[in-house]
CSV table of C-alpha atoms in Angstrom, one decimal:
chain,number,residue,atom,x,y,z
A,653,MET,CA,53.9,169.1,137.1
A,654,ALA,CA,53.7,167.0,140.2
A,655,ASP,CA,54.4,164.0,138.1
A,656,ILE,CA,57.5,165.4,136.7
A,657,ILE,CA,58.8,166.5,140.1
A,658,VAL,CA,58.1,163.1,141.7
A,659,ASN,CA,59.8,161.4,138.7
A,660,ASP,CA,62.8,163.6,139.0
A,661,ARG,CA,63.1,162.9,142.7
A,662,LEU,CA,62.8,159.1,142.1
A,663,ALA,CA,65.4,159.3,139.4
A,664,SER,CA,67.7,161.3,141.7
A,665,LEU,CA,67.2,158.7,144.5
A,666,LEU,CA,68.0,155.9,142.1
A,667,SER,CA,71.3,157.5,141.0
A,668,GLN,CA,72.2,158.0,144.7
A,669,CYS,CA,71.5,154.4,145.3
A,670,GLY,CA,73.9,153.7,142.4
A,671,LEU,CA,76.5,155.4,144.5
A,672,GLY,CA,75.7,153.3,147.5
A,673,ASN,CA,73.6,155.7,149.5
A,674,ARG,CA,71.5,153.6,151.8
A,675,LYS,CA,69.5,156.6,153.1
A,676,ALA,CA,68.4,157.4,149.5
A,677,PHE,CA,67.5,153.7,149.1
A,678,ALA,CA,65.3,153.9,152.3
A,679,GLU,CA,63.5,156.9,150.9
A,680,LEU,CA,63.1,155.2,147.5
A,681,TYR,CA,61.6,152.2,149.2
A,682,ASP,CA,59.1,154.3,151.3
A,683,SER,CA,58.0,156.3,148.2
A,684,THR,CA,57.3,153.3,146.1
A,685,LYS,CA,56.7,150.2,148.2
A,686,SER,CA,52.9,150.3,148.4
A,687,LYS,CA,52.5,150.8,144.7
A,688,LEU,CA,55.0,148.0,143.8
A,689,PHE,CA,53.6,145.7,146.4
A,690,ALA,CA,50.1,146.1,144.9
A,691,VAL,CA,51.6,145.3,141.5
A,692,SER,CA,53.1,142.0,142.7
A,693,LEU,CA,50.1,141.0,144.9
A,694,ARG,CA,47.8,141.3,141.9
A,695,ILE,CA,49.9,138.8,140.0
A,696,VAL,CA,51.2,136.3,142.6
A,697,ARG,CA,48.1,136.5,144.8
A,698,GLU,CA,49.8,135.1,147.8
A,699,ARG,CA,50.9,137.7,150.4
A,700,HIS,CA,54.1,136.0,151.5
A,701,ILE,CA,55.2,135.4,147.9
A,702,ALA,CA,54.5,139.1,147.0
A,703,GLU,CA,56.6,140.0,150.0
A,704,GLU,CA,59.4,137.8,148.6
A,705,VAL,CA,59.0,139.4,145.3
A,706,LEU,CA,59.2,142.9,146.8
A,707,GLN,CA,62.3,142.0,148.8
A,708,ASP,CA,64.1,140.4,145.8
A,709,SER,CA,63.1,143.3,143.5
A,710,PHE,CA,64.4,146.0,145.8
A,711,VAL,CA,67.7,144.1,146.4
A,712,ASN,CA,67.8,143.9,142.6
A,713,ILE,CA,67.0,147.6,142.2
A,714,TRP,CA,69.8,148.4,144.7
A,715,ASN,CA,72.2,146.3,142.9
A,716,ASN,CA,71.3,147.7,139.5
A,717,ALA,CA,70.6,151.3,140.4
A,718,ALA,CA,73.9,152.4,138.8
A,719,LYS,CA,72.6,151.1,135.5
A,720,TYR,CA,69.3,152.8,135.7
A,721,ALA,CA,70.3,155.8,133.7
A,722,ALA,CA,71.2,153.6,130.8
A,723,ALA,CA,67.6,152.2,130.7
A,724,LYS,CA,66.3,155.6,129.6
A,725,SER,CA,62.9,155.0,131.1
A,726,ALA,CA,60.8,156.7,133.7
A,727,PRO,CA,61.9,155.5,137.2
A,728,MET,CA,58.5,154.0,138.1
A,729,THR,CA,58.4,152.2,134.7
A,730,TRP,CA,61.8,150.8,135.4
A,731,MET,CA,61.0,149.6,138.9
A,732,THR,CA,57.5,148.4,138.0
A,733,ALA,CA,59.0,146.3,135.2
A,734,ILE,CA,61.4,144.7,137.6
A,735,VAL,CA,58.6,143.8,140.0
A,736,ARG,CA,56.3,142.6,137.2
A,737,ASN,CA,59.1,140.4,135.7
A,738,ARG,CA,60.0,139.0,139.1
A,739,SER,CA,56.3,138.2,139.8
A,740,LEU,CA,55.8,136.6,136.4
A,741,ASP,CA,59.0,134.6,136.7
A,742,ILE,CA,57.8,132.9,139.9
A,743,VAL,CA,54.0,132.9,139.5
A,744,ARG,CA,52.6,129.4,139.4
A,745,ARG,CA,49.3,129.1,140.9
A,746,PRO,CA,45.9,127.5,140.5
A,747,MET,CA,43.3,129.4,138.7
A,748,VAL,CA,42.0,132.1,141.0
A,749,GLU,CA,38.9,134.2,141.0
A,750,VAL,CA,39.3,137.6,139.5
A,751,ALA,CA,36.9,140.4,139.0
A,752,ASP,CA,37.2,142.0,135.6
A,753,GLU,CA,35.0,144.9,136.8
A,754,ASP,CA,38.0,145.8,138.9
A,755,ASP,CA,40.0,146.6,135.9
A,756,TYR,CA,37.2,148.4,134.2
A,757,PHE,CA,37.1,150.5,137.3
A,758,ALA,CA,40.9,151.1,137.1
A,759,LEU,CA,40.4,152.4,133.6
A,760,ASN,CA,37.6,154.7,134.6
A,761,MET,CA,39.1,156.2,137.7
A,762,GLU,CA,40.1,159.5,136.2
A,763,ASP,CA,37.4,161.3,138.1
A,764,ALA,CA,38.7,160.0,141.4
A,765,THR,CA,40.8,162.2,143.7
A,766,PRO,CA,44.4,162.0,142.6
A,767,GLY,CA,46.3,160.0,145.2
A,768,PRO,CA,50.0,159.3,145.8
A,769,ALA,CA,49.8,156.8,143.0
A,770,ASP,CA,48.7,159.3,140.5
A,771,GLN,CA,51.4,161.7,141.6
A,772,LEU,CA,53.9,159.0,141.0
A,773,ALA,CA,52.7,158.4,137.5
A,774,ALA,CA,54.4,159.7,134.4
A,775,GLY,CA,51.1,161.4,133.6
A,776,ARG,CA,51.5,161.8,129.8
A,777,ASP,CA,52.3,158.1,129.3
A,778,ARG,CA,49.4,157.1,131.4
A,779,VAL,CA,46.9,159.3,129.5
A,780,LYS,CA,48.1,157.9,126.3
A,781,ILE,CA,47.8,154.2,127.2
A,782,GLU,CA,44.4,154.9,128.7
A,783,ARG,CA,43.2,156.6,125.6
A,784,CYS,CA,44.5,153.7,123.5
A,785,MET,CA,43.0,151.1,125.8
A,786,LYS,CA,39.6,152.7,125.3
A,787,GLY,CA,40.0,152.3,121.6
A,788,LEU,CA,40.0,148.5,121.9
A,789,ASP,CA,36.9,146.5,121.5
A,790,GLY,CA,35.4,144.9,124.6
A,791,GLU,CA,36.9,141.4,124.2
A,792,GLN,CA,40.3,142.9,123.5
A,793,LEU,CA,40.1,145.2,126.5
A,794,GLN,CA,38.9,142.4,128.8
A,795,THR,CA,41.6,139.9,127.8
A,796,ILE,CA,44.4,142.3,127.9
A,797,SER,CA,43.3,143.7,131.2
A,798,LEU,CA,43.0,140.3,132.8
A,799,ALA,CA,46.5,139.4,131.5
A,800,PHE,CA,48.1,142.7,132.6
A,801,PHE,CA,46.5,143.4,135.9
A,802,HIS,CA,46.1,139.8,137.2
A,803,GLY,CA,49.0,138.2,135.5
A,804,LEU,CA,46.8,135.6,133.8
A,805,SER,CA,48.2,133.4,131.1
A,806,HIS,CA,46.4,132.8,127.8
A,807,SER,CA,44.9,129.6,129.1
A,808,GLU,CA,43.9,131.2,132.4
A,809,VAL,CA,42.2,134.0,130.6
A,810,ALA,CA,40.4,131.4,128.4
A,811,ASP,CA,39.3,129.5,131.5
A,812,HIS,CA,38.2,132.6,133.3
A,813,LEU,CA,36.1,133.8,130.4
A,814,GLY,CA,35.0,130.4,129.2
A,815,ARG,CA,36.3,131.1,125.7
A,816,PRO,CA,38.4,128.9,123.5
A,817,LEU,CA,42.2,129.3,123.9
A,818,GLY,CA,42.7,130.2,120.2
A,819,THR,CA,40.0,133.0,120.4
A,820,VAL,CA,41.7,134.5,123.5
A,821,LYS,CA,45.1,134.4,121.8
A,822,THR,CA,43.6,136.2,118.8
A,823,HIS,CA,41.9,138.9,120.9
A,824,ILE,CA,45.2,139.5,122.7
A,825,ARG,CA,47.3,139.6,119.6
A,826,ARG,CA,45.0,141.8,117.7
A,827,GLY,CA,44.5,144.1,120.7
A,828,LEU,CA,48.2,144.5,121.2
A,829,GLN,CA,48.6,145.3,117.5
A,830,LYS,CA,45.9,147.9,117.8
A,831,LEU,CA,47.5,149.4,120.9
A,832,LYS,CA,50.8,149.6,119.1
A,833,GLY,CA,49.2,151.4,116.2
A,834,CYS,CA,47.6,153.9,118.6
A,835,LEU,CA,50.6,154.3,120.9
A,836,GLU,CA,53.1,154.8,118.2
A,837,SER,CA,51.0,157.0,116.0
B,296,MET,CA,61.8,130.0,118.5
B,297,LYS,CA,62.8,131.9,115.4
B,298,LEU,CA,63.3,135.6,116.0
B,299,ALA,CA,64.1,136.6,112.5
B,300,SER,CA,60.9,138.5,111.6
B,301,PRO,CA,60.5,141.9,113.1
B,302,GLU,CA,56.8,141.3,113.5
B,303,LEU,CA,57.4,138.2,115.5
B,304,ARG,CA,60.1,139.9,117.6
B,305,ASP,CA,57.7,142.7,118.4
B,306,ARG,CA,54.8,140.4,119.1
B,307,LEU,CA,56.9,138.3,121.5
B,308,ALA,CA,58.2,141.5,123.2
B,309,SER,CA,54.6,142.7,123.7
B,310,GLU,CA,53.5,139.4,125.1
B,311,PHE,CA,56.5,139.2,127.4
B,312,VAL,CA,55.7,142.6,128.8
B,313,LEU,CA,52.0,141.8,129.0
B,314,GLY,CA,52.8,138.7,130.9
B,315,THR,CA,51.2,136.1,128.6
B,316,LEU,CA,54.5,134.6,127.5
B,317,ARG,CA,55.0,131.9,130.1
B,318,GLY,CA,57.0,128.9,131.1
B,319,PRO,CA,59.7,127.7,128.7
B,320,ALA,CA,58.8,130.3,126.1
B,321,ARG,CA,59.4,133.0,128.6
B,322,ARG,CA,62.7,131.6,129.7
B,323,ARG,CA,63.9,131.2,126.1
B,324,PHE,CA,62.9,134.7,125.4
B,325,GLN,CA,64.9,135.9,128.4
B,326,GLU,CA,67.9,134.1,127.0
B,327,TYR,CA,67.5,135.9,123.7
B,328,LEU,CA,67.1,139.2,125.6
B,329,LYS,CA,70.5,138.9,127.2
B,330,ARG,CA,72.3,139.0,123.9
B,331,ASP,CA,70.0,140.9,121.6
B,332,ALA,CA,70.1,144.7,122.2
B,333,ALA,CA,67.4,145.4,119.6
B,334,LEU,CA,65.1,143.0,121.3
B,335,ARG,CA,65.8,144.7,124.6
B,336,ALA,CA,64.8,148.0,123.0
B,337,ASP,CA,61.5,146.4,121.8
B,338,VAL,CA,60.8,145.3,125.3
B,339,ALA,CA,61.7,148.7,126.8
B,340,ARG,CA,59.3,150.3,124.4
B,341,TRP,CA,56.5,148.0,125.4
B,342,GLU,CA,57.3,148.5,129.0
B,343,ALA,CA,57.0,152.3,128.6
B,344,HIS,CA,53.7,151.8,126.8
B,345,LEU,CA,52.0,149.3,129.1
B,346,THR,CA,53.4,149.7,132.7
B,347,PRO,CA,51.7,153.1,133.3
B,348,LEU,CA,48.5,151.1,133.5
B,349,ALA,CA,49.7,149.8,136.8
B,350,ASP,CA,49.5,153.4,138.2
B,351,HIS,CA,45.8,152.9,138.8
B,352,LEU,CA,46.1,149.9,141.1
B,353,PRO,CA,45.0,150.8,144.7
B,354,GLU,CA,48.1,150.8,146.8
B,355,VAL,CA,48.8,148.1,149.4
B,356,ASP,CA,51.2,148.7,152.2
B,357,PRO,CA,53.7,145.8,152.6
B,358,PRO,CA,54.4,144.8,156.2
B,359,ALA,CA,57.5,146.3,157.9
B,360,ARG,CA,59.3,142.9,157.9
B,361,VAL,CA,59.9,143.3,154.1
B,362,TRP,CA,62.1,146.3,154.7
B,363,SER,CA,63.9,144.6,157.6
B,364,ARG,CA,64.7,141.6,155.3
B,365,ILE,CA,65.9,143.9,152.5
B,366,GLU,CA,68.2,145.7,154.9
B,367,ALA,CA,69.4,142.4,156.4
B,368,GLN,CA,70.2,141.1,152.9
B,369,LEU,CA,72.1,144.2,152.0
B,370,ASP,CA,74.0,144.0,155.3
B,371,ARG,CA,74.9,140.5,154.6
B,372,SER,CA,76.5,141.5,151.4
B,373,GLY,CA,78.3,144.3,153.2
B,374,GLY,CA,76.0,147.0,151.8
B,375,THR,CA,78.1,147.0,148.7
B,376,LYS,CA,77.1,146.2,145.2
B,377,SER,CA,77.1,142.5,144.5
B,378,ALA,CA,79.0,141.1,141.5
B,379,ALA,CA,75.7,140.5,139.8
B,380,ALA,CA,75.3,144.2,139.4
B,381,THR,CA,77.9,144.4,136.8
B,382,THR,CA,75.8,142.8,134.1
B,383,GLY,CA,73.4,145.6,133.7
B,384,PHE,CA,69.7,145.8,133.8
B,385,TRP,CA,68.9,142.7,131.9
B,386,GLY,CA,71.6,141.0,133.8
B,387,SER,CA,69.1,141.3,136.5
B,388,ILE,CA,67.4,138.3,135.0
B,389,GLY,CA,70.7,136.5,135.2
B,390,PHE,CA,71.0,137.6,138.7
B,391,TRP,CA,67.7,136.0,139.6
B,392,ARG,CA,68.5,132.9,137.8
B,393,THR,CA,71.9,132.5,139.4
B,394,LEU,CA,70.1,132.7,142.7
B,395,GLY,CA,68.4,129.6,141.5
B,396,LEU,CA,65.0,131.3,141.4
B,397,GLY,CA,64.3,130.3,137.8
B,398,ALA,CA,64.0,126.6,138.5
B,399,SER,CA,64.3,124.2,141.4
B,400,GLY,CA,65.9,126.8,143.6
B,401,LEU,CA,62.6,128.7,143.5
B,402,ALA,CA,60.9,125.7,145.1
B,403,ALA,CA,63.4,125.7,147.9
B,404,VAL,CA,63.0,129.4,148.5
B,405,LEU,CA,59.2,129.2,148.5
B,406,LEU,CA,59.2,126.2,150.6
B,407,PHE,CA,61.4,127.9,153.1
B,408,SER,CA,59.2,131.0,153.1
B,409,MET,CA,56.2,128.8,153.6
B,410,LEU,CA,57.7,127.0,156.5
B,411,THR,CA,58.6,130.2,158.2
B,412,VAL,CA,55.6,132.4,157.3
B,413,LYS,CA,52.9,133.0,159.7
B,414,PRO,CA,49.3,133.2,158.5
B,415,VAL,CA,48.4,136.8,158.0
B,416,PRO,CA,45.9,138.0,160.6
B,417,LEU,CA,42.7,139.0,159.0
B,418,ASP,CA,42.7,142.5,160.5
B,419,GLN,CA,45.8,143.7,158.7
B,420,GLU,CA,44.8,143.9,155.1
B,421,PRO,CA,41.9,144.1,152.8
B,422,VAL,CA,39.9,140.9,152.5
B,423,LEU,CA,37.8,141.7,149.5
B,424,THR,CA,37.3,144.3,146.9
B,425,ALA,CA,34.5,144.8,144.4
B,426,VAL,CA,33.5,147.3,141.8
B,427,LEU,CA,29.8,147.7,141.2
B,428,ALA,CA,28.9,148.9,137.7
B,429,GLU,CA,25.8,149.7,135.7
B,430,ASP,CA,24.9,147.5,132.8
B,431,ASN,CA,26.8,149.8,130.5
B,432,ASN,CA,29.9,149.1,132.6
B,433,ASP,CA,30.0,152.6,134.2
B,434,ALA,CA,31.5,152.1,137.7
B,435,ARG,CA,29.3,153.5,140.5
B,436,ILE,CA,30.6,152.0,143.7
B,437,TYR,CA,33.8,150.6,145.0
B,438,ILE,CA,33.5,148.2,148.0
B,439,GLU,CA,36.4,147.2,150.2
B,440,GLN,CA,36.8,145.3,153.4
B,441,PRO,CA,39.8,147.0,155.0
B,442,LYS,CA,39.4,145.0,158.2
B,443,SER,CA,37.6,141.8,158.9
B,444,ASN,CA,34.8,143.7,160.7
B,445,LEU,CA,34.3,146.6,158.3
B,446,LEU,CA,33.0,147.1,154.8
B,447,THR,CA,33.5,150.5,153.2
B,448,VAL,CA,31.2,151.4,150.3
B,449,LYS,CA,32.7,154.2,148.3
B,450,MET,CA,30.9,156.2,145.7
B,451,VAL,CA,32.6,156.4,142.4
B,452,LYS,CA,29.7,158.1,140.8
B,453,PRO,CA,27.0,159.1,143.3
B,454,TRP,CA,23.3,159.1,142.4
B,455,LYS,CA,21.3,162.3,142.5
B,456,ALA,CA,19.7,162.8,145.9
B,457,ASN,CA,16.2,161.3,145.8
B,458,GLY,CA,14.6,161.3,149.2
B,459,GLY,CA,11.9,158.8,148.4
B,460,ILE,CA,14.1,155.9,147.3
B,461,ALA,CA,16.5,153.7,149.3
B,462,HIS,CA,19.6,152.0,147.9
B,463,GLU,CA,20.0,148.6,149.4
B,464,LEU,CA,23.2,146.5,149.2
B,465,TRP,CA,23.0,142.8,148.6
B,466,VAL,CA,25.5,140.1,148.6
B,467,ILE,CA,24.7,137.2,146.3
B,468,PRO,CA,26.4,133.8,147.0
B,469,LYS,CA,27.4,131.5,144.2
B,470,ASP,CA,24.2,129.5,144.5
B,471,GLY,CA,21.7,131.0,146.8
B,472,ALA,CA,19.4,133.9,147.5
B,473,PRO,CA,20.6,137.5,147.9
B,474,ARG,CA,21.4,138.5,151.5
B,475,SER,CA,20.8,142.1,152.6
B,476,LEU,CA,23.7,144.1,154.0
B,477,GLY,CA,21.4,147.0,154.7
B,478,VAL,CA,20.5,150.3,153.1
B,479,ILE,CA,23.4,152.5,151.9
B,480,SER,CA,23.6,156.1,151.0
B,481,GLY,CA,23.2,156.7,147.3
B,482,THR,CA,25.0,160.0,147.5
B,483,SER,CA,28.0,159.5,149.8
B,484,ASP,CA,30.3,156.8,151.2
B,485,THR,CA,28.8,154.3,153.7
B,486,THR,CA,30.7,152.2,156.3
B,487,ILE,CA,29.1,148.9,157.3
B,488,ASN,CA,30.0,147.1,160.5
B,489,VAL,CA,30.2,143.5,159.5
B,490,ALA,CA,30.7,142.0,162.9
B,491,GLY,CA,28.6,138.9,162.9
B,492,LEU,CA,27.8,139.3,159.2
B,493,ASP,CA,30.6,137.1,158.0
B,494,ALA,CA,28.2,134.3,157.4
B,495,ARG,CA,26.3,136.6,155.1
B,496,LEU,CA,29.5,137.4,153.2
B,497,ALA,CA,30.5,133.7,153.0
B,498,ASN,CA,30.8,132.4,149.5
B,499,GLY,CA,29.7,135.8,148.2
B,500,ALA,CA,30.2,136.0,144.5
B,501,LEU,CA,28.4,139.3,143.7
B,502,PHE,CA,27.4,142.6,145.3
B,503,ALA,CA,24.3,144.3,143.9
B,504,VAL,CA,22.4,147.5,144.8
B,505,SER,CA,18.7,147.6,144.3
B,506,LEU,CA,16.2,150.4,144.6
B,507,GLU,CA,13.8,149.9,147.5
B,508,PRO,CA,11.2,151.8,149.5
B,509,PRO,CA,12.5,154.0,152.3
B,510,GLY,CA,14.1,151.9,155.0
B,511,GLY,CA,14.7,149.1,152.5
B,512,SER,CA,13.0,146.0,151.3
B,513,THR,CA,10.5,144.5,153.8
B,514,SER,CA,10.4,141.1,152.1
B,515,GLY,CA,14.0,140.2,152.7
B,516,ALA,CA,14.6,140.0,149.0
B,517,PRO,CA,15.3,142.7,146.4
B,518,THR,CA,12.1,144.2,145.1
B,519,GLY,CA,13.2,147.1,142.9
B,520,LYS,CA,15.5,147.6,139.9
B,521,VAL,CA,19.1,146.5,140.3
B,522,VAL,CA,21.1,149.6,139.6
B,523,CYS,CA,24.6,148.2,139.7
B,524,LYS,CA,26.4,145.0,140.5
B,525,GLY,CA,29.9,143.6,140.5
B,526,SER,CA,31.7,140.4,141.3
B,527,ILE,CA,33.6,140.1,144.5
B,528,ALA,CA,37.4,139.7,144.4
B,529,TRP,CA,38.6,137.9,147.4
B,530,MET,CA,42.0,139.3,147.5
B,531,PRO,CA,44.5,139.1,149.0
B,532,PRO,CA,43.9,135.7,150.5
B,533,LYS,CA,42.6,135.6,154.0
B,534,THR,CA,45.6,133.5,155.1
B,535,ALA,CA,48.7,132.2,153.6
B,536,ARG,CA,47.8,129.0,151.8
B,537,PRO,CA,51.1,127.1,151.6
B,538,ASN,CA,49.7,124.1,149.8
B,539,SER,CA,48.4,125.9,146.8
B,540,GLN,CA,51.7,127.0,145.5
B,541,ILE,CA,53.9,124.1,144.7
């Protein structure tokens, strides 16, 4: 229920932003900044670039808030996609160290105390993708997690795992196909 | 790039959202998106599928200056909607591109930000994080360094209380012997003061927890079974590293 209430609140704030309400925009920023900053930081890795991404993304969110309703997606999904796209558009960095255990952890966190992040989530969607992710085999889960959480490209994933590029591409492609089958079943 | 086959369209949409579609292929795909509503629908569906995964990421507070800059930027445009807003959601890509952020303009923006950015003080943000898991990949411990002088060891899955056995935390450098960070609780969270221990953390690649006699290993090296381990993610970076980006 909390998920639904928070999502309604965010959707309402977005529509007020669409009407030019700066106060609603400030509340929207405060409610989502830490989550969205974390999303960008994971991908771009450099704090000052993640700050730029967050700034650009929120200006973009403000400018496009009136069009949010037409997107027909959950507010956090819509905003997260803007931040991820912006991050992926500008990311250009040398290979960095990543810990894949980190993501394994992320997928095994359900026992943890629900924090603000969980309350922001569209719970049903999250449960579904988690269930489907768990249906992937180890290599598929690992490659897709590295790409999603850390913004690694095919070749970066290949470097990180010490696997041939073609193998990584195959794992990702087959993993995504499997996810699709599960998610849309 | 031919986008005739539905399978190919869907695959590209999925890789666009996942983030593995990069460089020229990503930009070409974005051009297609602007004029292909069905493709936008494919992307929206994948976004709805995959983005909820991001809900799990531990939150990180951005510094207050970000909000100041956003407000300043809106104030400069009079607080009204810019012309770019009229092109809709996917017009947002065009919006970014017209700002020059897709190509050489990006370099200018980043360069400017690098020239003006101050290195981030160590005490403001996490320095490292690590998840320690058992061999079967079950996470047991989450370690974070919220400040330069503090390590927090949080139990994801505590061990059953066992009075006779100590859990000792080790940091293992890329090439070198394990260094002890002391005995931790196996049943609840532990905070470790790392003042003066930075040398021990230097070049740390892994954390591991071993079972030891009460009080910990007396030999200076792990003696018992390693019950969980995990690689250290040094993130976010300790300081801004301007040279690494362009």
